[in-house]
XYZ file of C-alpha atoms in Angstrom:
780
model
C -80.538 91.616 200.908
C -83.988 91.388 199.462
C -85.098 91.065 195.848
C -86.036 94.219 194.065
C -84.560 96.659 196.585
C -82.282 98.082 193.867
C -85.024 99.403 191.652
C -83.682 102.932 191.262
C -82.248 104.374 188.053
C -80.285 101.521 186.450
C -78.176 103.916 184.370
C -74.924 104.958 186.016
C -74.000 108.604 186.168
C -71.113 109.800 184.026
C -68.867 109.928 187.107
C -69.819 106.441 188.246
C -69.326 104.975 184.762
C -65.918 106.628 184.407
C -64.836 105.191 187.769
C -65.794 101.574 187.051
C -64.417 101.773 183.487
C -61.028 103.126 184.587
C -58.383 100.463 183.920
C -56.446 101.251 187.091
C -59.555 101.037 189.269
C -60.529 97.766 187.617
C -57.389 96.070 188.934
C -59.174 95.633 192.278
C -61.872 93.394 190.793
C -60.719 92.404 187.289
C -58.087 90.045 185.948
C -56.905 90.184 182.351
C -56.639 86.863 180.531
C -55.396 85.883 177.072
C -58.152 85.355 174.509
C -55.970 82.997 172.461
C -55.906 85.395 169.498
C -53.352 87.926 170.643
C -55.862 90.020 172.565
C -57.124 90.043 176.111
C -60.393 89.546 177.945
C -61.488 90.980 181.255
C -62.663 88.645 184.017
C -64.505 90.806 186.513
C -66.091 90.056 189.884
C -69.381 91.756 190.624
C -71.200 91.871 193.929
C -74.895 91.159 193.309
C -77.708 92.365 195.538
C -81.192 90.958 195.829
C -80.757 87.264 194.958
C -82.671 84.636 196.890
C -83.165 81.756 194.514
C -81.864 79.758 191.572
C -84.235 81.585 189.244
C -82.627 84.894 190.279
C -79.188 83.632 189.253
C -80.556 82.439 185.913
C -82.165 85.818 185.202
C -78.927 87.674 185.877
C -76.855 85.277 183.779
C -79.297 85.632 180.883
C -79.209 89.448 181.131
C -75.404 89.501 181.110
C -75.072 87.051 178.229
C -77.331 89.224 176.078
C -74.644 91.948 176.129
C -72.463 91.948 173.033
C -68.909 91.063 174.065
C -69.807 88.941 177.115
C -68.611 85.356 176.583
C -69.288 83.906 180.034
C -71.326 84.779 183.106
C -71.373 82.649 186.256
C -73.710 83.750 189.054
C -74.052 82.231 192.521
C -77.067 83.114 194.635
C -75.467 81.610 197.739
C -72.311 83.724 197.365
C -74.133 86.797 195.950
C -71.383 87.046 193.331
C -71.004 87.053 189.548
C -67.861 86.399 187.512
C -68.157 87.837 183.999
C -65.718 87.375 181.109
C -65.978 90.268 178.645
C -64.199 91.772 175.655
C -62.972 95.337 176.384
C -63.143 96.131 172.652
C -66.896 95.509 172.561
C -68.305 96.379 175.983
C -67.501 97.971 179.346
C -67.944 97.159 183.013
C -70.503 99.952 183.332
C -72.659 98.160 180.724
C -72.522 94.958 182.779
C -73.662 96.779 185.911
C -76.471 98.604 184.103
C -77.754 95.348 182.562
C -78.087 93.755 186.003
C -79.708 96.811 187.542
C -82.159 97.041 184.655
C -83.819 93.785 185.754
C -84.171 94.896 189.371
C -81.019 93.626 191.078
C -78.020 95.448 192.490
C -74.574 95.202 190.911
C -71.312 96.675 192.152
C -67.593 96.047 191.552
C -66.541 93.410 194.073
C -63.920 95.361 195.999
C -63.367 95.107 199.727
C -64.700 98.575 200.545
C -67.721 98.185 198.252
C -68.576 94.774 199.704
C -68.526 96.134 203.250
C -70.592 99.197 202.287
C -73.098 97.094 200.361
C -73.503 94.570 203.183
C -73.991 97.415 205.669
C -76.586 99.156 203.490
C -78.494 95.939 202.826
C -78.503 95.090 206.521
C -79.873 98.530 207.468
C -82.625 98.332 204.853
C -83.647 94.830 205.902
C -83.785 95.832 209.560
C -85.925 98.891 208.730
C -88.324 96.782 206.684
C -88.455 94.205 209.445
C -89.142 96.945 212.024
C -92.012 98.430 209.984
C -93.544 95.000 209.322
C -93.198 93.904 212.967
C -94.491 97.172 214.446
C -97.521 97.214 212.158
C -98.128 93.510 212.794
C -98.316 94.100 216.543
C -100.786 96.963 216.070
C -102.919 94.949 213.653
C -102.927 91.987 216.050
C -104.129 94.335 218.791
C -107.058 95.458 216.607
C -107.802 91.895 215.450
C -107.806 90.310 218.918
C -111.317 91.516 219.949
C -112.904 89.746 216.986
C -111.282 86.455 218.096
C -112.153 86.636 221.797
C -115.433 88.564 221.854
C -118.681 86.690 222.108
C -121.704 87.108 219.846
C -123.079 90.632 220.115
C -120.139 91.941 222.211
C -118.886 94.109 219.376
C -121.230 96.253 217.308
C -120.913 96.079 213.507
C -119.758 99.698 213.398
C -116.996 99.049 215.918
C -115.889 95.910 214.055
C -115.784 97.884 210.806
C -113.714 100.592 212.528
C -111.226 97.990 213.772
C -110.985 96.559 210.251
C -110.390 100.029 208.813
C -107.587 100.624 211.343
C -106.024 97.284 210.384
C -106.290 98.229 206.699
C -104.500 101.542 207.292
C -101.674 99.820 209.200
C -101.307 97.209 206.479
C -100.577 99.822 203.804
C -96.963 100.551 205.015
C -96.380 96.813 205.104
C -97.546 96.450 201.497
C -95.721 99.484 200.114
C -92.486 99.538 202.113
C -91.914 96.161 203.748
C -93.360 93.874 201.052
C -92.430 96.170 198.159
C -89.233 94.246 197.288
C -91.231 91.052 196.730
C -93.468 92.787 194.197
C -90.511 94.349 192.394
C -88.700 91.020 192.332
C -91.756 89.261 190.897
C -92.226 91.989 188.285
C -88.547 91.845 187.292
C -88.879 88.106 186.743
C -91.984 88.509 184.611
C -90.277 91.186 182.523
C -87.453 88.718 181.909
C -90.067 86.061 181.034
C -89.100 83.975 184.037
C -91.033 82.917 187.103
C -89.103 83.835 190.231
C -89.686 82.573 193.745
C -91.001 86.012 194.616
C -94.026 85.525 192.367
C -95.985 83.087 194.599
C -95.178 85.248 197.629
C -96.223 88.449 195.850
C -99.407 86.839 194.597
C -100.269 85.512 198.041
C -99.658 88.863 199.713
C -101.512 90.827 197.025
C -104.525 88.512 196.957
C -104.766 88.566 200.748
C -104.628 92.382 200.870
C -107.083 92.936 198.015
C -109.566 90.374 199.320
C -109.327 91.743 202.879
C -109.739 95.297 201.567
C -112.875 94.298 199.662
C -114.205 92.581 202.788
C -113.482 95.711 204.824
C -115.329 98.147 202.589
C -117.980 95.758 201.225
C -118.679 93.239 203.976
C -121.896 92.144 202.277
C -120.166 91.301 199.012
C -119.271 87.936 197.477
C -116.052 87.639 199.480
C -117.789 88.149 202.796
C -116.709 90.074 205.876
C -113.667 88.012 206.968
C -110.377 89.975 206.860
C -106.839 88.620 207.152
C -104.741 91.722 207.741
C -103.289 90.036 210.812
C -102.185 87.015 208.752
C -100.791 89.324 206.062
C -98.677 91.443 208.377
C -97.596 88.425 210.403
C -96.514 86.593 207.252
C -94.462 89.516 205.901
C -92.895 90.133 209.314
C -91.898 86.504 209.870
C -90.669 86.166 206.302
C -88.425 89.204 206.654
C -87.113 87.990 209.996
C -86.224 84.623 208.501
C -84.667 86.128 205.385
C -82.613 88.593 207.398
C -81.211 85.758 209.487
C -80.753 83.680 206.348
C -78.813 86.465 204.602
C -76.478 86.810 207.568
C -76.010 83.062 207.659
C -75.105 82.999 203.968
C -72.646 85.842 204.496
C -71.063 83.803 207.265
C -70.829 80.796 204.945
C -68.946 82.848 202.362
C -66.832 84.738 204.905
C -63.779 82.465 204.693
C -63.653 82.744 200.917
C -64.203 86.496 201.111
C -61.333 86.786 203.600
C -58.970 85.198 201.074
C -59.984 87.789 198.476
C -59.777 90.812 200.800
C -56.150 90.617 201.902
C -54.537 93.355 199.814
C -54.417 96.878 201.281
C -56.258 99.682 199.484
C -53.305 102.055 199.892
C -49.557 101.624 200.487
C -46.630 103.846 201.497
C -44.336 104.126 198.470
C -40.824 105.523 199.028
C -39.122 107.918 196.646
C -35.379 108.072 195.896
C -34.762 110.136 199.044
C -36.694 107.682 201.231
C -39.710 109.933 201.706
C -43.016 108.094 201.960
C -46.127 108.837 199.920
C -49.512 107.145 200.398
C -50.724 105.840 197.005
C -53.386 103.328 195.852
C -52.003 99.817 195.582
C -53.105 99.771 191.924
C -50.478 102.450 191.129
C -47.485 100.318 192.141
C -44.995 99.230 189.492
C -42.219 96.643 189.494
C -39.130 98.056 191.202
C -40.998 100.382 193.586
C -39.874 100.474 197.203
C -42.707 100.132 199.702
C -42.744 100.452 203.479
C -45.041 97.816 204.999
C -46.102 98.516 208.576
C -46.795 95.907 211.241
C -50.315 94.537 210.841
C -50.482 95.450 207.148
C -50.614 92.993 204.247
C -47.990 92.975 201.502
C -49.525 94.473 198.345
C -47.224 92.627 195.916
C -44.645 89.892 195.705
C -41.315 91.350 196.683
C -37.919 91.131 198.395
C -37.136 92.671 201.782
C -34.592 95.484 201.547
C -34.642 96.624 205.165
C -35.720 95.067 208.431
C -36.606 91.683 209.844
C -40.110 90.537 210.730
C -42.526 87.658 211.133
C -45.023 86.974 208.359
C -48.403 85.232 208.508
C -48.506 83.037 205.379
C -51.646 81.108 206.382
C -53.421 82.240 203.225
C -50.799 80.487 201.073
C -49.986 77.453 203.195
C -52.794 77.052 205.732
C -50.116 77.051 208.462
C -51.123 79.267 211.383
C -47.585 79.728 212.772
C -45.811 82.865 211.461
C -42.470 82.500 209.682
C -39.352 84.660 210.027
C -38.337 86.804 207.070
C -35.089 88.799 206.942
C -33.389 91.194 204.513
C -32.906 89.553 201.122
C -35.757 87.059 201.547
C -38.912 87.145 199.460
C -42.471 87.751 200.657
C -45.781 87.173 198.906
C -48.729 89.451 198.244
C -51.620 88.958 200.650
C -49.434 87.750 203.542
C -49.559 89.778 206.766
C -46.583 91.547 208.315
C -46.840 90.732 212.022
C -43.530 91.830 213.495
C -42.069 95.213 212.595
C -42.067 97.777 209.766
C -40.016 96.634 206.766
C -39.116 97.999 203.342
C -39.624 95.771 200.310
C -38.871 95.995 196.611
C -41.797 95.103 194.343
C -40.951 92.122 192.123
C -44.341 91.017 190.795
C -47.784 92.566 190.565
C -51.298 91.574 189.633
C -51.875 88.283 187.860
C -48.197 87.320 188.202
C -48.439 87.049 191.996
C -49.243 83.826 193.770
C -52.009 85.657 195.601
C -53.860 86.507 192.389
C -53.606 82.903 191.235
C -55.270 81.870 194.511
C -57.951 84.553 194.032
C -58.684 83.103 190.587
C -59.213 79.691 192.190
C -61.470 81.194 194.873
C -63.528 83.013 192.225
C -64.275 79.678 190.631
C -65.327 78.202 193.960
C -67.574 81.204 194.689
C -69.547 81.044 191.453
C -69.434 77.421 190.322
C -72.649 75.423 190.480
C -72.115 71.640 190.460
C -74.121 69.381 188.173
C -76.565 68.236 190.837
C -77.247 71.843 191.852
C -77.817 72.794 188.210
C -80.315 69.941 188.000
C -82.124 71.362 191.051
C -82.032 74.842 189.510
C -83.575 73.556 186.288
C -86.431 72.093 188.321
C -87.132 75.414 190.049
C -88.941 76.970 187.050
C -91.288 74.020 186.377
C -91.821 73.668 190.125
C -92.983 77.280 190.409
C -95.319 76.845 187.449
C -96.700 73.776 189.193
C -97.231 75.846 192.357
C -99.331 78.396 190.448
C -101.357 75.676 188.753
C -101.866 73.850 192.056
C -103.053 77.047 193.761
C -105.517 77.668 190.928
C -106.827 74.109 191.160
C -107.138 74.432 194.947
C -109.150 77.630 194.523
C -111.431 75.939 191.988
C -111.973 72.891 194.200
C -112.738 74.957 197.281
C -115.153 77.153 195.341
C -117.229 73.986 195.132
C -116.546 72.758 198.678
C -116.687 76.034 200.633
C -116.453 79.283 198.631
C -115.767 81.328 201.779
C -112.456 79.507 202.276
C -111.369 79.094 198.650
C -109.268 82.239 198.485
C -107.389 81.591 201.715
C -106.612 77.987 200.779
C -105.181 79.189 197.449
C -103.045 81.783 199.260
C -101.756 79.165 201.710
C -100.782 76.875 198.795
C -98.987 79.736 197.019
C -96.974 80.616 200.098
C -96.195 77.235 201.607
C -94.824 75.618 198.438
C -92.091 78.187 197.679
C -88.985 76.053 196.923
C -86.491 78.342 198.676
C -85.271 75.585 200.993
C -84.781 73.245 198.032
C -82.658 75.775 196.150
C -80.576 76.841 199.184
C -79.901 73.463 200.810
C -76.916 72.411 198.690
C -75.245 75.709 197.595
C -74.870 77.107 201.111
C -73.368 73.843 202.408
C -70.886 73.647 199.520
C -69.965 77.305 199.913
C -69.359 76.891 203.648
C -67.143 73.869 202.991
C -65.162 75.581 200.234
C -64.543 78.542 202.538
C -63.351 76.467 205.473
C -61.088 74.338 203.273
C -59.616 77.454 201.640
C -58.837 78.847 205.082
C -56.809 75.681 205.714
C -54.888 75.899 202.454
C -57.054 73.559 200.337
C -58.830 75.159 197.353
C -61.644 73.228 195.657
C -61.722 74.279 191.992
C -64.611 71.988 190.999
C -67.328 71.637 193.620
C -68.592 68.485 191.903
C -65.415 66.845 193.200
C -66.750 66.922 196.766
C -69.489 64.483 195.806
C -67.070 62.217 193.902
C -64.629 62.194 196.828
C -67.228 60.418 198.947
C -67.125 57.494 196.472
C -63.342 57.268 196.011
C -61.845 53.890 196.914
C -58.304 54.255 195.520
C -55.805 57.075 195.914
C -52.844 57.094 193.506
C -49.764 59.126 194.472
C -46.976 60.386 192.281
C -43.721 60.221 194.233
C -41.334 63.039 193.372
C -42.632 66.436 194.481
C -45.864 64.965 195.847
C -44.970 62.794 198.839
C -41.432 64.199 198.751
C -40.247 67.772 198.928
C -38.850 69.482 195.848
C -35.269 69.133 197.109
C -32.685 66.443 197.815
C -30.657 65.902 200.981
C -27.119 64.544 201.311
C -27.463 60.965 202.553
C -23.854 59.677 202.513
C -20.292 60.727 201.632
C -17.992 57.921 200.510
C -14.200 58.400 200.311
C -12.067 56.436 197.819
C -8.365 56.005 197.504
C -6.974 57.179 194.142
C -5.235 54.493 192.100
C -2.298 56.867 191.509
C -0.894 59.471 193.908
C -2.323 62.946 193.495
C -0.758 65.641 195.684
C 0.208 63.266 198.474
C -1.211 63.993 201.889
C -4.147 66.065 200.730
C -6.718 65.638 203.563
C -10.306 64.568 202.791
C -11.630 67.742 204.456
C -9.962 69.887 201.846
C -11.377 67.696 199.104
C -14.851 68.478 200.451
C -13.944 72.162 200.288
C -13.000 71.692 196.628
C -16.353 70.000 195.991
C -18.245 72.862 197.614
C -16.312 75.500 195.655
C -17.215 73.794 192.385
C -20.820 73.182 193.451
C -21.270 76.888 194.200
C -20.534 77.580 190.540
C -23.106 75.155 189.145
C -26.864 75.568 188.799
C -27.628 71.837 188.837
C -30.126 70.793 191.574
C -27.658 68.268 193.011
C -24.991 70.975 193.179
C -27.378 73.249 195.065
C -28.197 70.419 197.475
C -24.458 69.825 198.028
C -23.871 73.488 198.823
C -26.665 73.328 201.408
C -25.157 70.205 203.004
C -21.431 71.072 203.146
C -19.957 73.718 205.474
C -18.252 76.763 203.945
C -14.746 76.131 202.624
C -11.786 76.865 204.923
C -9.887 78.489 202.050
C -11.028 81.183 199.688
C -8.936 80.666 196.554
C -10.976 81.190 193.414
C -11.113 78.196 191.049
C -9.653 79.064 187.656
C -10.382 77.903 184.111
C -13.970 77.127 185.044
C -15.828 74.939 182.563
C -19.388 73.628 182.921
C -20.433 70.906 180.527
C -24.184 70.414 180.201
C -25.338 67.028 181.447
C -21.884 66.163 182.824
C -20.679 68.594 185.483
C -18.259 71.393 186.238
C -14.455 71.420 186.003
C -11.829 73.911 187.246
C -8.195 74.366 188.227
C -7.628 74.620 191.984
C -4.543 75.472 193.986
C -4.332 74.402 197.646
C -1.110 75.245 199.444
C 1.616 73.650 197.318
C -0.797 71.450 195.380
C -1.995 72.362 191.905
C -5.032 70.280 190.924
C -7.631 69.959 188.273
C -10.972 68.916 189.739
C -14.246 67.691 188.304
C -17.630 67.559 190.039
C -20.333 65.724 188.168
C -21.611 62.385 186.929
C -19.808 59.095 187.562
C -19.058 58.609 183.886
C -17.471 62.053 183.578
C -15.424 61.474 186.711
C -14.055 58.080 185.519
C -16.304 56.125 187.884
C -18.973 54.755 185.529
C -18.709 51.151 186.783
C -18.893 52.103 190.440
C -21.725 54.581 189.807
C -23.844 51.845 188.203
C -23.936 49.950 191.508
C -25.503 52.866 193.440
C -29.283 53.316 193.199
C -29.507 56.784 194.750
C -28.778 60.078 192.953
C -25.059 60.789 193.212
C -22.348 63.345 192.472
C -18.655 62.449 192.102
C -15.489 64.443 192.710
C -12.458 63.482 190.655
C -9.031 65.114 190.646
C -5.780 64.902 188.723
C -2.347 66.532 188.816
C -2.685 70.033 187.453
C 0.821 69.926 186.014
C 0.165 66.819 183.922
C -2.553 67.287 181.318
C -2.260 63.632 180.310
C -2.830 62.322 183.836
C -5.886 60.144 184.432
C -8.822 61.366 186.465
C -9.003 59.830 189.926
C -12.436 59.595 191.687
C -11.904 60.505 195.331
C -15.346 61.327 196.779
C -18.897 60.181 196.113
C -21.844 62.142 197.460
C -25.110 60.210 197.625
C -28.459 61.972 197.893
C -31.933 60.939 198.856
C -35.320 62.551 198.449
C -36.730 64.295 201.509
C -40.047 62.786 202.532
C -42.577 65.410 203.521
C -42.677 65.541 207.310
C -46.389 64.727 207.455
C -46.551 62.272 204.531
C -46.396 59.061 206.566
C -49.065 60.304 208.988
C -51.272 61.378 206.115
C -51.064 58.084 204.224
C -51.629 56.155 207.461
C -54.852 58.079 208.111
C -56.023 57.515 204.532
C -55.380 53.795 204.836
C -57.172 53.713 208.191
C -60.187 55.296 206.468
C -60.363 52.267 204.176
C -58.743 53.765 201.075
C -56.408 51.657 198.916
C -53.139 53.514 198.271
C -50.862 53.247 195.216
C -47.457 54.816 194.479
C -46.326 55.499 190.889
C -42.944 56.946 189.952
C -40.520 57.223 187.080
C -37.586 56.564 189.432
C -35.557 53.403 189.926
C -37.208 50.423 191.675
C -34.968 50.585 194.743
C -35.749 54.226 195.448
C -39.493 53.753 194.904
C -39.629 50.623 197.085
C -37.822 52.372 199.933
C -40.211 55.332 199.769
C -43.276 53.062 199.631
C -42.064 51.192 202.717
C -41.729 54.446 204.651
C -45.274 55.413 203.624
C -46.834 52.018 204.307
C -47.944 51.604 200.666
C -47.962 48.047 199.319
C -48.845 48.672 195.665
C -46.008 50.452 193.862
C -44.705 50.822 190.315
C -41.302 52.175 189.288
C -39.875 53.514 186.019
C -43.342 54.694 184.943
C -43.756 56.915 181.921
C -46.715 59.321 181.801
C -48.488 56.740 179.642
C -47.784 54.021 182.233
C -49.386 56.153 184.946
C -52.383 56.818 182.737
C -52.750 53.091 181.992
C -52.547 52.213 185.705
C -55.415 54.577 186.558
C -57.496 53.367 183.618
C -56.967 49.766 184.726
C -58.370 50.591 188.171
C -61.339 52.376 186.609
C -62.100 49.374 184.404
C -62.434 47.367 187.617
C -65.195 49.748 188.693
C -62.982 51.646 191.127
C -63.342 55.398 191.707
C -59.828 56.848 191.632
C -58.285 60.025 193.061
C -54.895 61.019 191.644
C -52.425 63.187 193.586
C -49.641 64.682 191.473
C -47.543 67.756 190.856
C -45.593 67.686 187.597
C -46.312 68.552 183.973
C -46.016 64.840 183.183
C -48.874 64.213 185.640
C -51.323 66.399 183.678
C -52.722 63.557 181.493
C -53.384 61.218 184.423
C -54.829 64.071 186.512
C -57.268 64.781 183.700
C -58.237 61.087 183.487
C -58.770 60.420 187.209
C -62.233 60.719 188.727
C -60.857 63.312 191.158
C -57.536 65.074 190.617
C -55.532 66.694 193.412
C -52.451 68.860 192.820
C -49.991 70.185 195.366
C -49.458 73.923 195.863
C -45.984 73.745 194.303
C -47.272 71.788 191.288
C -46.671 72.900 187.728
C -49.250 75.334 186.329
C -50.512 72.728 183.844
C -51.023 70.184 186.628
C -52.963 72.743 188.686
C -55.093 73.648 185.675
C -56.118 69.977 185.353
C -56.778 69.532 189.081
C -60.137 69.571 190.843
C -58.502 70.343 194.205
C -55.260 72.197 194.945
C -53.510 71.618 198.280
C -51.786 74.987 198.700
C -50.410 73.887 202.058
C -48.423 71.022 200.402
C -49.412 68.847 203.369
C -50.336 65.230 202.682
C -51.989 65.244 206.114
C -54.633 67.608 204.716
C -55.902 64.897 202.356
C -57.692 62.912 205.102
C -59.270 66.216 206.152
C -60.434 66.741 202.556
C -62.024 63.294 202.307
C -63.667 63.568 205.733
C -64.990 67.042 204.949
C -66.452 65.867 201.651
C -68.333 63.091 203.449
C -69.660 65.504 206.085
C -70.704 68.014 203.433
C -72.601 65.515 201.309
C -74.312 64.188 204.440
C -75.552 67.693 205.281
C -76.573 68.363 201.670
C -78.640 65.173 201.710
C -80.162 66.155 205.073
C -81.131 69.543 203.646
C -82.666 68.078 200.506
C -84.560 65.448 202.501
C -85.856 68.152 204.844
C -86.972 70.348 201.939
C -88.764 67.477 200.226
C -90.330 66.267 203.479
C -91.495 69.792 204.307
C -93.273 70.123 200.959
C -94.665 66.569 201.179
C -96.294 67.389 204.533
C -97.234 71.049 204.150
C -98.787 70.969 200.675
C -101.493 68.401 201.579
C -102.231 70.337 204.772
C -102.650 73.555 202.796
C -104.829 71.834 200.173
C -106.989 70.364 202.929
C -107.542 73.827 204.392
C -105.787 72.963 207.661
C -102.924 75.433 207.172
C -103.885 79.123 207.454
C -101.887 81.619 205.340
C -99.985 83.064 208.302
C -98.838 79.625 209.425
C -97.915 78.747 205.839
C -95.689 81.837 205.757
C -93.983 80.860 208.999
C -93.421 77.332 207.694
C -91.933 78.531 204.398
C -89.592 81.002 206.093
C -88.581 78.514 208.776
C -87.800 75.782 206.243
C -85.292 78.028 204.447
C -83.723 79.072 207.730
C -83.398 75.466 208.883
C -81.376 74.355 205.840
C -79.066 77.366 206.038
C -78.391 76.926 209.756
C -77.821 73.205 209.226
C -75.272 73.989 206.503
C -73.454 76.366 208.843
C -72.568 73.432 211.079
C -69.751 72.897 208.583
C -68.113 76.154 209.701
C -67.829 75.160 213.343
C -64.265 74.460 214.432
C -65.175 71.269 216.258
C -66.687 69.912 213.048
C -63.227 69.625 211.576
C -61.871 67.136 214.071
C -58.174 66.460 214.249
C -57.659 67.968 210.848
C -58.250 71.451 212.146
C -55.506 73.673 213.384
C-alpha cells in the first residue's frame, strides 16, 4: 500500500456508516470493556492503508485523538493496524474511519474478509502503478540513450528537442498516476502540520520534473538544456518496486499474528429444535444454541460436544501441533479447528468470555505496541526530516557557488537519499515478525519492550505450584493401618478403598477429585446415607457393606483421629476413618491414608536444564513445606530454593536480587504472584494463570510448557541482534550516502535506488526471524 492512495471522498455513505455502526457487525472487530464507572467502552481494530513511516502513524493517532470520545489510539505502521478505545455515547466507528480518511489514509474495520479484500486491492493498485512507471521508464530510457552515446554533431538540435519532448510526454503518466500517491501523502502531512517521509520524495520528484520541463521548452534559460526525465522515471519505478516488495514482506511479518485473529468462521450452521440447519452469521449466536461444525471448520464459540467424536487442532491455544481427541460431553474452545468429522456443539460462551477473545486482546496489543526505543526513533523522525530539507537547501546554495548547473540535481539527490525509511522500519518489522512467530508457538508477548530486557536477564525466579507443576495432584502412596478396636471384622482393604472413592465422589475438594481419578470404580453401588460435608474437614456418611453397617469419614488427619500421625507426613494427605454404625459413641479408627504429590510438568526438567545451560541462574520460591519444595528443586536441578514464602517474601527475594544489580525474570501463575510479577524486570505468566497474574505479565506462555522459555530467551537475543544490525545498516547507509550526494557524486536516480534498497534490506533481514530453521530446537 502506498501513501495517499485513499484520497477519495472521506465521508462514508449512509449505508456504509450504518453497517460499521451496527452493534452486531462490530462484534467482528470490536471488544467491549468496562470503563470503571458502570458504562462500557469500545475497543476497535481498524485496518489502515497507506502508512510507510513513523510520521504516518503519528498523524493518524493525532487525528483519532482529536475526536471527542476517543481516549486511546495506538497505530503501528509495520502492522498497518490501529486499536482505538472510544465511548459509544459520544462517537461512532464511522467517525473514526472518516477522520483517518480525511487526512489521506485508508481505514476499514479489521475483519478477515475486509483485510483480504484490502490487501488484494492495494496489491493490484501497486502493481498497476509499478507497470506504468516501469513501462514509461523503458520508453524514456530509449529516447535518452542517443544523447548519451552520440558524438558531437551526431544529433541535430531539433532532433534532440524532439526526443526531450517525447520523454516529457511519457513522464506525465508517471507524475500523475504512478507518483501521485507521494504527492498526496506529502500534502496530507502538511495539512496535519507534520513533515512526512513522502515530502522529500515528492519535492525531489517535483523539482526534477519542473526543472527538466523548463530545460525542454527553454533550453537557453538559466537552468540550461540538461533534462533528467530518465532519472525521474527510473527513480519512481525503482521506488515502487522496492515498496511493493517491502509491503509484501511486512504482510508476511504480520501473517502469524493475523492468523491468530482470523480463526473464527464468518457463518455457522445453527440447528433449530427439529434439528434443521440454518446458515447464520457467527455474530448472531447466543448461549445455548446448537451448532453443527463441519470438518475443517473452526469452532465459533466455546462449547460442549453434544453429538459426535472428532480430533481438534488446539495449536492456537497451546502451540502444540498434534491434534487432540474430543468426544461427546467434552468441551471445545472458540478458534480451534475441527479436523476429524462433523459434530454438534452447544454454545457455552461467546465473545469476550471465550479464551480465544482473550488471546485476540493480547495479540492486538502486540500488533500496535511501540516499545520505548522505537518511540525514541519515531520522535527523531520529524527533526531528521526537517534536517534533510535544510541540508538540501544548503547543498543547493553551496553548489550555486561551485557549479550552478549541478546545484539543482545535487539538492534533489540529497532530498531523496536521506529519507529515513530504513531507520523507521528496521526495528518494528523485526519485533512484529518475532511476536508473530512466538504467538504461533503459544507464547504471546504483551509488552514488546520485554524482548530487549530478556537479553539482559541473568536470574529466572520460578513459583512452584501451577508453574513448574500441573494444576492437579496425583496419588503417590496408599498406607493401610490396623484399627485399635475391631470394626466389622474381616472387612477387606479393597472394600475400604471403595468406601473412600464413594465419599470422594461426593466432595468438591481438589484432593477428593484427585482420589476419584486415582481409584478404580467401586465394586458395589450402595448409596452412602446421611451425607455430611464439613468445610475444611471432610465428608462423612453412613455406609452398609454386606452385613456391616459403618460410619465413614474422608478428610483431614485431625478430623479422622490421626492428627499425630498426619503431622509426620510432609505430603498432602487424605485419611479414611471408620466406626461401628450401630454405636454412636464408638471412637473413630483411621484405616487408610492416601498421600499425594504434585505432578511435575513433563517438560519442566528439560526446560530448566536448557535455561541453566544458557548461563541463567535459577531460583525456586514456594509457600509449601520445605520437604516438598526441596524434592521439587532436586528434580529440576535448582540449587537456590525457599519454602513457606508469603507473597511479601517472594517480592523481597526479587528485590534483593535487583539490589545486587541483577536483571530478574519472574515466572508465576497465581493471584498471589501478581505483586512480584509487577516488580520483576520481566514477568512471565503461564496460560492457566489467574487473570490478575496475566494482566501483570509481559509474556504469557499459553502452551504452559516450561521448555518454551529457552526458546523465548533465544528468540529475544536473535531479535535484538537483527534490530541492531538493521539500525547499524540504516545509520551506515546515511553516513556514506549523504556525503556522496553532497559531493555531487551520487546522481538522483542512483540516490533513489539506494534509498529504496536500504528499506528493502532491513525488511528482508528482519524476515530471517520467520524462517523455521531460525528457531532451532525450540521449533516444532
